[in-house]
Structures are given as C-alpha cells and as structure tokens.
Coordinates of C-alpha atoms in Angstrom, one line a residue:
M291 CA 131.1 -150.5 -22.0
L292 CA 127.9 -148.6 -22.7
R293 CA 126.1 -146.8 -20.0
R294 CA 122.7 -148.7 -18.7
L295 CA 119.6 -147.8 -19.9
V296 CA 118.6 -146.3 -16.1
D297 CA 121.6 -143.7 -16.6
L298 CA 120.5 -142.1 -19.4
A299 CA 116.8 -141.7 -18.1
R300 CA 117.8 -140.2 -15.2
D301 CA 120.0 -138.0 -17.5
L302 CA 116.2 -137.3 -19.2
G303 CA 115.0 -136.8 -15.2
L304 CA 113.3 -140.0 -15.5
D305 CA 113.5 -142.2 -12.8
P306 CA 113.9 -145.6 -13.3
E307 CA 111.8 -146.8 -10.2
S308 CA 108.8 -144.4 -11.4
R309 CA 105.9 -145.7 -13.4
A310 CA 107.1 -143.2 -16.0
Y311 CA 109.7 -145.8 -16.9
V312 CA 108.8 -149.0 -18.1
P313 CA 111.4 -151.1 -18.9
Y314 CA 111.8 -154.1 -21.7
G315 CA 114.7 -156.0 -20.7
H316 CA 118.3 -154.2 -20.6
D317 CA 118.1 -152.6 -23.9
F318 CA 114.7 -150.8 -24.5
A319 CA 111.9 -148.9 -22.3
K320 CA 108.9 -147.6 -22.6
I321 CA 108.4 -144.3 -21.6
D322 CA 104.8 -143.1 -20.5
T323 CA 104.8 -139.6 -21.2
V324 CA 102.0 -138.7 -19.6
A325 CA 103.6 -140.1 -16.4
A326 CA 106.7 -138.2 -17.1
G327 CA 105.3 -135.1 -17.4
E328 CA 105.6 -132.7 -21.1
G329 CA 106.6 -129.5 -19.3
S330 CA 107.9 -126.7 -22.2
A331 CA 109.9 -126.9 -24.8
H332 CA 113.3 -125.5 -25.0
G333 CA 115.6 -127.6 -27.1
N334 CA 116.4 -127.0 -30.8
L335 CA 115.0 -129.1 -33.4
V336 CA 117.4 -130.6 -35.8
V337 CA 115.4 -132.3 -38.9
V338 CA 118.1 -134.5 -41.2
S339 CA 116.4 -135.0 -44.9
A340 CA 118.7 -135.8 -48.1
V341 CA 118.9 -135.6 -51.6
T342 CA 116.7 -138.3 -54.0
P343 CA 118.5 -141.5 -52.6
T344 CA 119.3 -144.1 -54.9
P345 CA 118.1 -147.5 -54.1
L346 CA 121.0 -148.4 -51.4
G347 CA 120.1 -145.1 -49.3
E348 CA 122.7 -142.2 -48.8
G349 CA 123.0 -142.9 -45.0
K350 CA 120.6 -140.8 -43.6
T351 CA 119.8 -143.1 -40.7
V352 CA 123.6 -143.3 -40.0
T353 CA 123.9 -139.3 -40.4
S354 CA 121.4 -138.8 -37.4
I355 CA 122.7 -141.4 -35.1
S356 CA 126.0 -140.0 -35.8
L357 CA 125.4 -136.5 -35.5
G358 CA 123.3 -137.0 -32.0
M359 CA 126.9 -138.9 -30.8
G360 CA 128.9 -136.2 -32.5
L361 CA 127.3 -133.3 -30.3
A362 CA 127.6 -135.5 -27.5
R363 CA 131.3 -135.3 -28.3
I364 CA 131.8 -131.3 -28.6
G365 CA 129.9 -130.9 -25.0
E366 CA 125.9 -130.3 -26.9
S367 CA 123.3 -132.8 -24.9
A368 CA 121.2 -134.4 -27.8
L369 CA 118.3 -136.4 -27.9
T370 CA 117.7 -138.9 -31.3
C371 CA 114.0 -139.1 -32.7
L372 CA 113.7 -141.9 -35.3
R373 CA 111.4 -144.3 -36.5
Q374 CA 111.3 -147.9 -35.6
P375 CA 112.7 -149.8 -38.7
S376 CA 110.1 -151.7 -40.8
L377 CA 110.1 -155.6 -41.5
G378 CA 109.6 -155.0 -45.2
P379 CA 112.8 -154.0 -46.3
V380 CA 114.6 -156.0 -43.4
F381 CA 113.3 -159.3 -45.2
G382 CA 113.2 -157.3 -48.5
A383 CA 116.0 -155.7 -50.4
K384 CA 117.3 -152.2 -48.7
G385 CA 117.6 -153.5 -45.5
G386 CA 117.1 -152.5 -42.1
G387 CA 116.6 -148.9 -40.4
A388 CA 118.9 -148.7 -37.5
G389 CA 122.1 -147.4 -39.0
G390 CA 125.1 -148.9 -39.8
G391 CA 129.2 -149.5 -39.1
K392 CA 130.0 -147.0 -35.6
A393 CA 126.9 -145.2 -36.1
Q394 CA 123.9 -148.0 -34.9
V395 CA 121.1 -148.4 -32.7
V396 CA 122.0 -151.4 -30.5
P397 CA 121.3 -153.9 -30.6
A398 CA 120.3 -153.7 -34.1
D399 CA 119.0 -157.0 -35.0
R400 CA 116.5 -156.7 -32.2
V401 CA 115.8 -152.9 -33.2
N402 CA 115.2 -154.0 -36.8
L403 CA 113.1 -156.7 -35.9
G404 CA 110.2 -154.7 -34.0
G405 CA 112.2 -153.6 -30.8
T406 CA 108.8 -153.5 -28.4
G407 CA 106.6 -154.4 -30.9
D408 CA 104.5 -151.5 -31.9
G409 CA 104.3 -153.1 -35.5
Q410 CA 102.4 -155.6 -34.4
A411 CA 100.0 -153.7 -32.3
V412 CA 99.5 -151.1 -35.3
G413 CA 99.0 -154.1 -37.5
A414 CA 96.5 -156.0 -35.0
A415 CA 94.5 -152.6 -34.2
H416 CA 93.9 -151.9 -37.8
N417 CA 93.1 -155.4 -38.6
L418 CA 90.7 -155.9 -36.0
L419 CA 88.8 -153.2 -37.6
A420 CA 88.4 -154.9 -40.9
A421 CA 87.5 -158.2 -38.9
M422 CA 85.1 -155.7 -37.4
L423 CA 83.6 -154.6 -40.8
D424 CA 82.9 -157.7 -42.6
A425 CA 81.4 -159.4 -39.2
H426 CA 78.8 -156.3 -39.7
L427 CA 78.1 -157.1 -42.9
R428 CA 78.0 -161.0 -42.7
H429 CA 75.3 -160.0 -39.7
G430 CA 73.1 -158.3 -41.4
N431 CA 75.1 -154.8 -42.5
A432 CA 73.0 -152.3 -40.2
L433 CA 74.8 -149.4 -41.0
K434 CA 73.7 -150.2 -45.2
I435 CA 77.9 -150.1 -46.0
D436 CA 78.3 -150.1 -49.7
P437 CA 80.5 -153.6 -50.0
A438 CA 81.1 -152.3 -53.5
R439 CA 82.7 -148.9 -51.6
I440 CA 84.5 -150.0 -48.9
A441 CA 88.0 -147.8 -49.1
F442 CA 89.5 -149.3 -45.9
S443 CA 92.3 -152.4 -46.4
R444 CA 93.8 -154.8 -44.1
V445 CA 97.9 -155.1 -43.5
T446 CA 100.5 -156.5 -43.6
P447 CA 104.3 -156.4 -41.8
V448 CA 106.5 -158.1 -44.6
N449 CA 106.1 -157.5 -48.8
D450 CA 103.9 -160.0 -49.7
G451 CA 102.4 -158.2 -53.3
S452 CA 100.3 -160.6 -53.9
L453 CA 97.7 -159.4 -51.9
R454 CA 97.7 -156.2 -53.0
K455 CA 94.4 -156.6 -54.6
V456 CA 92.1 -160.1 -53.0
I457 CA 88.6 -161.0 -52.8
T458 CA 87.8 -161.2 -49.5
G459 CA 84.6 -163.8 -48.0
L460 CA 84.5 -166.7 -50.6
G461 CA 83.0 -170.0 -49.6
G462 CA 79.5 -169.3 -48.8
P463 CA 77.6 -167.2 -46.0
L464 CA 79.9 -168.7 -43.2
N465 CA 82.8 -167.2 -44.4
G466 CA 81.3 -163.5 -45.5
V467 CA 79.9 -161.2 -48.1
P468 CA 82.6 -161.4 -51.0
R469 CA 83.9 -158.5 -52.0
E470 CA 86.9 -156.8 -53.6
S471 CA 90.1 -155.8 -50.9
F472 CA 93.2 -155.0 -51.0
F473 CA 96.5 -154.9 -48.6
E474 CA 98.9 -152.4 -47.1
I475 CA 102.0 -152.6 -45.8
N476 CA 102.0 -151.9 -42.1
E477 CA 103.6 -148.8 -42.0
A478 CA 101.3 -147.3 -44.8
S479 CA 98.4 -148.3 -42.6
E480 CA 95.9 -144.9 -41.0
V481 CA 96.4 -146.4 -38.0
M482 CA 100.4 -145.8 -38.0
A483 CA 99.7 -142.4 -38.9
I484 CA 97.5 -141.8 -36.3
L485 CA 100.1 -143.3 -33.7
A486 CA 102.6 -141.3 -35.0
L487 CA 100.5 -137.8 -34.5
A488 CA 98.2 -138.7 -31.9
H489 CA 99.2 -135.9 -28.6
D490 CA 97.6 -138.4 -26.7
R491 CA 95.1 -141.4 -25.3
G492 CA 91.9 -139.0 -25.4
D493 CA 93.1 -138.0 -29.2
L494 CA 94.7 -141.4 -29.9
R495 CA 91.0 -142.8 -29.3
R496 CA 89.5 -140.1 -31.4
R497 CA 91.3 -140.4 -34.4
L498 CA 91.1 -144.2 -34.3
G499 CA 86.8 -143.4 -34.1
N500 CA 87.1 -140.8 -37.0
I501 CA 88.7 -143.6 -39.9
V502 CA 86.8 -143.7 -42.7
L503 CA 85.6 -147.1 -43.9
G504 CA 83.5 -145.7 -46.8
P505 CA 80.2 -144.6 -47.4
D506 CA 76.9 -146.5 -46.6
Q507 CA 74.3 -146.3 -49.5
G508 CA 73.2 -143.6 -49.3
G509 CA 76.5 -142.1 -49.6
A510 CA 77.5 -140.7 -46.0
P511 CA 81.1 -141.4 -44.7
V512 CA 80.5 -144.7 -42.2
R513 CA 83.2 -144.8 -39.4
A514 CA 85.2 -146.8 -36.7
E515 CA 83.4 -145.1 -34.3
Q516 CA 80.5 -146.4 -35.4
L517 CA 80.8 -149.9 -35.5
G518 CA 82.0 -149.8 -31.8
A519 CA 85.8 -151.0 -33.1
A520 CA 87.9 -148.0 -31.6
G521 CA 87.7 -148.6 -27.8
A522 CA 89.2 -152.0 -28.6
M523 CA 91.9 -150.7 -31.5
S524 CA 93.0 -148.4 -28.1
V525 CA 93.4 -150.9 -26.1
L526 CA 95.9 -152.7 -27.9
L527 CA 97.5 -149.4 -29.1
R528 CA 98.0 -148.5 -25.3
D529 CA 101.6 -149.3 -24.9
A530 CA 102.8 -148.9 -28.0
L531 CA 101.4 -144.8 -27.9
Y532 CA 104.6 -144.4 -25.8
P533 CA 107.8 -143.7 -27.1
T534 CA 111.1 -146.3 -26.5
L535 CA 114.0 -145.2 -25.1
A536 CA 117.3 -146.7 -26.6
R537 CA 120.7 -146.3 -27.1
T538 CA 122.9 -145.8 -29.8
S539 CA 126.9 -147.6 -30.0
E540 CA 128.0 -144.8 -28.1
G541 CA 125.2 -144.9 -25.6
T542 CA 123.6 -142.1 -25.9
P543 CA 119.7 -141.7 -26.0
V544 CA 117.3 -142.9 -28.7
L545 CA 113.5 -142.5 -29.0
L546 CA 112.2 -144.6 -31.4
H547 CA 108.5 -144.2 -32.3
A548 CA 106.4 -145.4 -35.2
G549 CA 107.5 -145.7 -38.5
P550 CA 105.6 -144.7 -41.4
F551 CA 107.0 -144.7 -44.9
A552 CA 107.5 -141.1 -46.5
N553 CA 106.7 -142.6 -50.4
I554 CA 103.6 -143.6 -49.5
A555 CA 102.6 -142.1 -46.1
H556 CA 104.0 -139.1 -43.7
G557 CA 107.3 -140.6 -43.5
N558 CA 108.2 -139.1 -39.1
S559 CA 108.5 -140.8 -36.3
S560 CA 106.1 -139.8 -33.7
L561 CA 104.8 -136.5 -32.5
I562 CA 104.5 -137.3 -28.8
A563 CA 108.3 -138.1 -29.2
T564 CA 109.5 -135.3 -30.3
R565 CA 107.5 -132.8 -28.4
W566 CA 108.8 -135.0 -25.0
A567 CA 112.4 -134.6 -26.6
L568 CA 112.6 -130.7 -26.7
T569 CA 111.2 -130.7 -23.2
R570 CA 114.2 -133.2 -22.0
A571 CA 117.2 -132.3 -24.4
P572 CA 119.0 -128.9 -25.5
W573 CA 119.3 -130.7 -29.0
V574 CA 117.1 -132.6 -30.9
V575 CA 118.0 -134.6 -33.6
T576 CA 115.1 -135.9 -36.0
E577 CA 115.1 -137.7 -39.2
C578 CA 112.5 -137.8 -42.2
G579 CA 112.6 -140.6 -45.0
F580 CA 113.7 -139.9 -48.0
G581 CA 114.7 -136.7 -50.0
T582 CA 113.3 -133.3 -49.0
D583 CA 110.3 -133.4 -51.7
L584 CA 108.9 -136.0 -49.6
G585 CA 109.7 -136.9 -45.4
L586 CA 111.2 -132.8 -45.2
E587 CA 107.6 -131.9 -47.1
K588 CA 105.5 -133.9 -44.8
F589 CA 107.6 -133.0 -41.7
V590 CA 106.5 -129.2 -42.3
H591 CA 102.8 -129.2 -43.8
I592 CA 101.8 -132.7 -41.8
K593 CA 104.0 -133.3 -38.6
A594 CA 105.2 -129.4 -37.6
R595 CA 101.2 -128.0 -38.7
L596 CA 99.6 -130.0 -36.6
G597 CA 102.1 -130.1 -33.8
N598 CA 103.3 -126.2 -34.0
L599 CA 107.0 -126.9 -34.1
R600 CA 109.8 -125.1 -34.9
P601 CA 113.0 -126.3 -36.5
A602 CA 116.4 -125.2 -36.2
C603 CA 118.5 -126.2 -38.5
V604 CA 117.6 -128.5 -41.9
V605 CA 120.2 -131.0 -42.5
V606 CA 120.3 -132.3 -46.0
V607 CA 122.2 -135.6 -46.6
C608 CA 124.3 -135.6 -49.8
T609 CA 126.6 -138.3 -51.0
V610 CA 129.0 -138.2 -54.2
R611 CA 128.3 -141.0 -55.7
A612 CA 124.0 -140.2 -55.7
L613 CA 125.0 -137.2 -57.8
K614 CA 126.7 -139.8 -60.1
V615 CA 123.9 -141.9 -60.5
H616 CA 121.6 -138.8 -60.9
A617 CA 123.4 -137.9 -63.8
G618 CA 123.4 -140.7 -65.3
L619 CA 127.4 -142.2 -65.3
A620 CA 125.8 -145.8 -64.0
K621 CA 122.7 -147.5 -62.1
A622 CA 123.1 -148.3 -58.4
V623 CA 121.3 -151.6 -58.2
L624 CA 120.7 -153.0 -54.8
G625 CA 122.5 -156.5 -54.4
K626 CA 125.3 -155.9 -56.6
P627 CA 128.5 -153.9 -56.7
L628 CA 128.6 -150.5 -57.9
D629 CA 129.8 -149.7 -61.4
Q630 CA 133.6 -149.0 -60.9
A631 CA 132.9 -145.1 -63.0
V632 CA 131.2 -144.4 -59.9
L633 CA 134.1 -144.9 -57.7
T634 CA 136.6 -143.2 -60.0
E635 CA 136.8 -139.1 -59.6
D636 CA 134.7 -137.8 -62.5
V637 CA 134.1 -134.0 -61.1
A638 CA 131.9 -132.9 -64.6
A639 CA 129.6 -136.0 -63.2
V640 CA 129.1 -134.5 -59.9
E641 CA 128.3 -130.9 -61.3
K642 CA 126.0 -132.5 -63.6
G643 CA 123.9 -134.5 -60.5
A644 CA 124.5 -131.6 -58.5
A645 CA 121.1 -130.5 -60.3
N646 CA 119.7 -133.0 -57.6
L647 CA 121.1 -131.1 -54.6
R648 CA 120.1 -128.1 -56.2
H649 CA 116.3 -128.9 -56.6
H650 CA 116.3 -130.5 -52.9
L651 CA 118.4 -127.0 -51.5
R652 CA 115.9 -124.9 -52.9
I653 CA 112.9 -127.0 -51.2
A654 CA 114.6 -127.1 -47.9
T655 CA 115.9 -123.2 -48.0
N656 CA 112.1 -122.0 -49.0
F657 CA 111.0 -123.8 -46.0
G658 CA 112.7 -121.0 -43.7
P659 CA 114.9 -122.6 -41.1
P660 CA 119.0 -122.5 -42.2
V661 CA 120.3 -125.5 -44.0
V662 CA 123.4 -127.5 -43.9
V663 CA 124.8 -130.5 -46.7
A664 CA 125.7 -133.0 -44.4
L665 CA 128.2 -135.0 -47.3
N666 CA 128.2 -138.6 -46.2
R667 CA 132.0 -139.7 -47.0
F668 CA 132.9 -142.8 -49.0
P669 CA 136.5 -144.2 -49.4
T670 CA 136.8 -143.3 -52.6
D671 CA 135.4 -139.2 -52.2
T672 CA 138.0 -137.3 -53.5
D673 CA 138.7 -134.0 -52.4
A674 CA 138.0 -132.0 -55.8
E675 CA 134.4 -133.8 -55.9
I676 CA 134.0 -132.8 -52.5
A677 CA 134.7 -129.2 -53.2
A678 CA 132.0 -129.4 -56.1
V679 CA 129.3 -130.4 -53.5
E680 CA 130.6 -127.6 -51.2
G681 CA 130.6 -125.4 -54.0
I682 CA 127.0 -126.1 -54.4
A683 CA 125.9 -125.3 -50.9
R684 CA 127.5 -122.6 -50.4
E685 CA 125.5 -120.9 -53.5
F686 CA 122.7 -121.6 -51.4
G687 CA 124.1 -119.9 -48.3
A688 CA 124.2 -123.4 -46.9
G689 CA 126.6 -124.7 -43.7
F690 CA 128.8 -127.7 -44.9
A691 CA 130.4 -130.6 -43.6
V692 CA 132.2 -133.7 -44.3
H693 CA 131.4 -136.6 -42.0
T694 CA 132.4 -140.2 -41.5
G695 CA 129.7 -141.7 -39.0
F696 CA 129.8 -144.8 -40.7
A697 CA 133.6 -145.8 -40.0
D698 CA 134.3 -143.5 -37.3
G699 CA 131.0 -142.8 -35.3
G700 CA 130.5 -139.8 -33.5
A701 CA 134.2 -138.4 -33.9
G702 CA 133.4 -138.7 -37.7
A703 CA 130.5 -136.2 -37.2
E704 CA 132.2 -133.4 -34.8
A705 CA 132.7 -131.0 -37.5
L706 CA 128.9 -131.4 -39.2
A707 CA 127.9 -130.8 -35.5
R708 CA 129.5 -127.8 -34.7
A709 CA 128.2 -126.9 -38.2
V710 CA 124.9 -127.1 -36.7
V711 CA 125.4 -125.4 -33.9
K712 CA 126.9 -122.6 -35.8
A713 CA 123.9 -122.7 -38.2
A714 CA 120.7 -123.6 -35.6
R715 CA 118.0 -120.6 -35.7
P716 CA 114.5 -121.8 -34.3
T717 CA 112.6 -120.6 -37.5
D718 CA 108.8 -120.0 -38.3
L719 CA 107.9 -122.2 -41.3
R720 CA 107.0 -121.3 -44.7
Y721 CA 104.1 -123.1 -45.7
Q722 CA 104.2 -124.2 -49.3
Y723 CA 100.3 -124.6 -49.4
E724 CA 97.4 -123.1 -46.9
G725 CA 96.4 -125.5 -44.5
T726 CA 92.8 -124.6 -45.4
G727 CA 90.9 -124.4 -48.1
P728 CA 89.6 -126.7 -51.3
L729 CA 92.1 -129.7 -51.7
L730 CA 92.8 -129.3 -55.0
P731 CA 94.4 -126.0 -55.5
R732 CA 96.0 -126.6 -52.9
L733 CA 97.4 -129.7 -54.0
E734 CA 98.3 -127.6 -57.1
S735 CA 100.1 -125.4 -54.9
L736 CA 102.2 -128.3 -53.5
A737 CA 102.9 -129.9 -57.0
K738 CA 104.4 -126.7 -58.3
N739 CA 106.3 -125.1 -55.4
V740 CA 107.9 -128.3 -53.8
Y741 CA 108.1 -130.8 -57.0
G742 CA 108.6 -128.3 -59.2
A743 CA 105.8 -129.4 -61.3
T744 CA 104.2 -127.4 -64.1
G745 CA 100.2 -128.9 -62.8
I746 CA 98.7 -131.6 -62.1
E747 CA 96.6 -134.1 -64.0
L748 CA 93.4 -135.8 -62.1
A749 CA 92.2 -139.8 -62.9
P750 CA 88.6 -139.1 -63.2
S751 CA 88.7 -141.9 -60.3
A752 CA 90.4 -138.9 -58.6
R753 CA 88.2 -136.5 -59.6
T754 CA 85.3 -138.2 -58.0
R755 CA 87.2 -138.9 -54.6
L756 CA 87.7 -135.2 -54.1
N757 CA 84.1 -134.1 -55.0
Q758 CA 83.4 -136.8 -52.4
L759 CA 85.8 -136.0 -50.1
E760 CA 84.3 -132.1 -50.1
K761 CA 80.7 -133.7 -49.8
W762 CA 81.8 -135.1 -46.7
G763 CA 82.9 -131.9 -45.2
L764 CA 86.4 -133.7 -45.1
G765 CA 87.7 -130.7 -48.0
E766 CA 90.2 -129.5 -45.6
L767 CA 92.6 -132.3 -44.5
Q768 CA 96.4 -131.9 -45.1
L769 CA 97.7 -133.6 -48.3
C770 CA 100.1 -136.4 -48.2
V771 CA 101.0 -137.4 -51.4
A772 CA 102.3 -140.8 -52.7
K773 CA 105.3 -140.3 -55.2
T774 CA 108.5 -142.5 -55.6
H775 CA 111.1 -141.7 -53.8
L776 CA 114.2 -142.5 -56.6
A777 CA 113.4 -139.9 -59.3
T778 CA 112.4 -135.7 -58.2
T779 CA 109.0 -136.7 -60.8
H780 CA 106.4 -139.1 -59.9
D781 CA 108.1 -141.7 -62.5
P782 CA 111.0 -143.8 -61.3
A783 CA 112.8 -144.1 -64.4
D784 CA 113.2 -140.4 -65.0
G785 CA 116.0 -140.1 -61.9
G786 CA 117.3 -137.6 -59.9
L787 CA 117.3 -134.7 -62.7
P788 CA 114.9 -132.3 -62.5
R789 CA 112.7 -132.3 -65.7
S790 CA 109.7 -130.0 -66.1
F791 CA 106.5 -132.5 -65.8
T792 CA 102.6 -132.6 -65.0
L793 CA 101.7 -134.4 -62.1
P794 CA 99.5 -137.6 -62.7
V795 CA 97.1 -137.9 -59.9
R796 CA 94.8 -141.8 -60.1
D797 CA 93.3 -141.7 -56.9
V798 CA 92.8 -140.1 -53.4
L799 CA 92.2 -141.8 -50.2
V800 CA 90.6 -140.9 -47.3
R801 CA 92.5 -141.1 -43.6
A802 CA 90.5 -138.7 -41.8
G803 CA 91.6 -140.5 -38.5
A804 CA 95.2 -139.5 -39.4
G805 CA 93.6 -136.0 -40.8
F806 CA 95.3 -135.7 -44.3
A807 CA 94.5 -137.5 -47.8
T808 CA 96.6 -139.8 -49.4
V809 CA 97.2 -138.9 -53.0
L810 CA 98.5 -141.1 -55.2
T811 CA 100.7 -140.6 -58.2
G812 CA 102.4 -142.5 -60.8
E813 CA 102.5 -146.2 -60.3
L814 CA 103.1 -146.4 -56.7
T815 CA 101.7 -149.2 -54.7
T816 CA 100.9 -148.6 -51.1
L817 CA 101.9 -152.7 -50.6
P818 CA 105.8 -153.2 -51.6
A819 CA 106.7 -156.9 -53.4
L820 CA 109.6 -159.1 -52.6
G821 CA 112.2 -159.3 -55.0
A822 CA 114.0 -162.7 -56.9
R823 CA 116.3 -162.9 -54.3
P824 CA 115.2 -161.0 -50.8
N825 CA 117.4 -160.6 -47.9
A826 CA 115.1 -163.1 -45.9
V827 CA 117.0 -166.0 -48.0
D828 CA 120.7 -165.3 -46.1
M829 CA 119.2 -164.8 -42.4
D830 CA 119.1 -167.9 -40.2
L831 CA 119.0 -168.4 -36.2
D832 CA 122.5 -169.6 -34.7
P833 CA 121.2 -172.7 -33.2
V834 CA 123.3 -172.5 -30.2
T835 CA 123.3 -168.9 -29.5
G836 CA 120.5 -167.9 -30.3
A837 CA 121.8 -165.2 -32.8
A838 CA 120.1 -163.8 -35.8
L839 CA 122.1 -164.5 -39.0
G840 CA 122.6 -162.6 -41.7
L841 CA 120.4 -159.6 -40.5

C-alpha cells in the first residue's frame, strides 16, 4: 500500500493541519509555499534531459520518476519536480505525461486529465484577457489599440488545428470588431510561462500586467495593466500558483506544477516548485522537455538564469532505438509497430546514430555541470549495442548507467541513482549567450553555440518585430526559440544527424510578462492538430465503476 499523502507532507516538514497544506481529495494537495516558508536551499538539483527523441518518446519522464525512486532505494531522500501533463498529447497521439509501467505518478488517469485544474485556470485567465481586449475594442477603444496588429492570442487545451488562424467579431456591431486572430495551445500561453516563472503572488501580478497585447495607433505597446485585467487574472490563478503534491507508484513524493511545452515554449516545471523543493530535500530531480537543445537550453538560459539555480548534475536520456532511427535504419511512427530492423542487433547503426548523442553531449557538457548518460533499456537492446553507447559517453567524460525503470521501477534505477550521486557537484552554469544586449547578436550566439548552426536568416516580419522590440525598450528579453524537437535543425525532415544549416527565423512574438521573446523558426506551429486517428477514439468511461478507459 502506498504511503498516505499526509505522511509524505510531514516528511517534507509540512503540518497537514496548517494552511500550507491544502488537500484535493486523497491523491493531491496544493502546497502554499509562502505559508510553508522557503528557507535556505541545500538540495542537489538534478536536471533530466535527452537526445533528440523519436515521435514515440524515449522515456524521459519514466527516467525522472524512476531516478527519484531509485535514490530513495539507496537511502537518499529525493523530491521529483515535473510538469503537469497536457491534454493535447493525451487525446492526440503521444499520450500522457505521467510516466509509464512501474514508474508513474499516480493515479495516472487523474494526473493526465488535469489534476488539480491548473491548466484550466491558465486557459481561463488567458482567455479572460482576450475577452476584455475585444470588449474594449467594441466599446470605443479608448486606448486606441490598432486591431490589425494585435499580437495576443486565445488558447485551447486540445489540439484543434482549425483554430490556428481565425476571424473574430463577425455578425455585426453587437458581436464585436471583426479582426484576424489566432489560437495557441494552453501550454504555449504566455500566462502558462508566467505561472512557471513567477516568484510569488506579487511577481505573478506584476508579470500579468506586463503582457503586451500589441501597439496602439501611435506605435506604443499596450499592456494588460492598461485594460485593468491583471487583477482578475491573478484571482483566477490564485490556487494554480502553488505546486501540487502527488505520489509515484512507489509512494515517493512528486511536485507537479506548470506545463509549458519545450518546442514552442520554455519547457520546464515551475521555479516556485523547484526552489521550494531544494529547501526540503537533499536531492531534487526535475525534467525539462525534449532534447538538450530545447528543454535544457531553456532551463539554463531562462529558468536557471532568472531563478539563480546551480544544477549539480545533468542526466541525458538515450535509447538504442532512437540512435538507430536517427541513423536512418527505419522510421518511428506513432500508432505503428517498430520496424523489425530497429529490434535487431546492429552496432554499426548505433554508432552512426550516435552522432546525435555526441551533439547533445556537446551541448550538455558546455553548460558546465557533470553529465550522466542514462540508457533507458528496452528488452531487445544487446550488450554490444549498450557498450557502444557507453563508449561514447566516456568520450565526453560523462557518467553512464543503464536503467529499466519502466519494467522494474525504482529497483531498475538504483545504478543510475548511484551514478548521479557519484557525479553530482553544484556548478555555476556557463551560459551560451549573454543575458543582456541587443536580441539579434544573442540569437546568433544561441544558434551557433547550441544548435550548431552557421548563422540565422531573418524573414522581413521577424526583422520588423525585432526592431519594434528595441523601440519599445524590450530588446534585452531572454530568448525562447520555437524549434522542432524531432531534428537537430529547424526541419523535422532532417532527422537526428547533425548537419550544417542556417536557422530560418520567420517571426518573433513578444512575451514581456514572461520575460522572453518567442522566436518562431521553420514551420513550427504553436497549436498542434489531431491526426487521422487520435487517442481520443479509444477512450471511454466505464458506466459501472466510472473508470477512464483507454488512457
């Protein structure tokens, strides 16, 4: 039987009878970190990243969860900080984000379907601002906002690609002012980014007020504060501001909080959860989305830079099957069985695909902290293939461990836990672009130093937007590059083998409240679409037990 949530809370120094602990039934509780008190950070922060994933995913969340459980099994107290899963992939193609097998956050169905409702609160706050903006236009537009240049979207929690470009306000004056607009998925919302980066209630309120909606007719930025929207938005986010305490399948503690995607947003769980966790546990494991070129890069340059974090270790998750796919041996397609070639020993293919692992090890080691390669082992992996991966890890001076967390839970990650403990050393980060200065040269540094690009190519719209940001005094925002997660370049068709390329930038979106500019590259969209047969087709509700089926 799993330990009770209240007992986990006591382990973390919380009194379940205090106002710092807000129960949401038996499975979740909100932690009011202000009432609980932050204290001084003393924990070792372990950041889990990965090689370029295939569409199937490489088990990064499974690795993060099993590592936390493995640390507990070897006598080390650990707290795992994860993002709240998104409904988009749950109902779409990839599936849930609660882990899998014997390494899950439980109950996985409730975790995947929204948990304590933070995602819904983010969507409501974002869309309230959009509604107040259109109401302002309809009622005289006293702020003289230019309707043709509004840059603030609406959001939806699901993959509804038909809403990417829309016209709102049709049907006459009672229905508003007709204008072009767009939708993004909740996880790309600036409000979600603000939730993940805010330090406290006051900082949340300030950041919400700083959201730029677009220019007025004189070209000056109009902010949410001028509409009087930030106060009501912060009310909607009052409970969502604090992390959710949950349990793994072995009863170890997890904090779930915020859920920005790493390919179209900054890809990390909240700063509030991570900073508080470091005051409560000697080991804190946090996961950042996709590969080191996305989630880890944004962890370093956005989350850690803004939050003054010093990671003790970076874990790079790798699978033999991913390296074979990157080598071009076969394609991995969601919903279809893996090609038999991927399941047959082929050391030469692993070594060819290992160019991808080397690319990510270069990125990770350049940031400074010690690195451990975690090979998520599948039953068809052979000893010779695993030895090839280990040899590449050793080339970079990285630690190495095989884990079987999916099949064996924490017991399958004890070797990984020992490797992390052995390697860990709190380290000052080596940033790969300056934190201040004009955006364009910093973007060039990021493209060259992290992605390995030869340079960048700006579309006219991107150059215009960069000039506008400089004019508004926002030229020193951090950078959040929206880039495909399926390739080392901007183009998913390029696959996982690094090559020479120029990074094409088609537009730049201002996210002044979050503190960064979102740089759109290639054809990546901020609102995914459903495929021909989404996961939702296989889901249902058991009429007798009420259980969710097919998740």
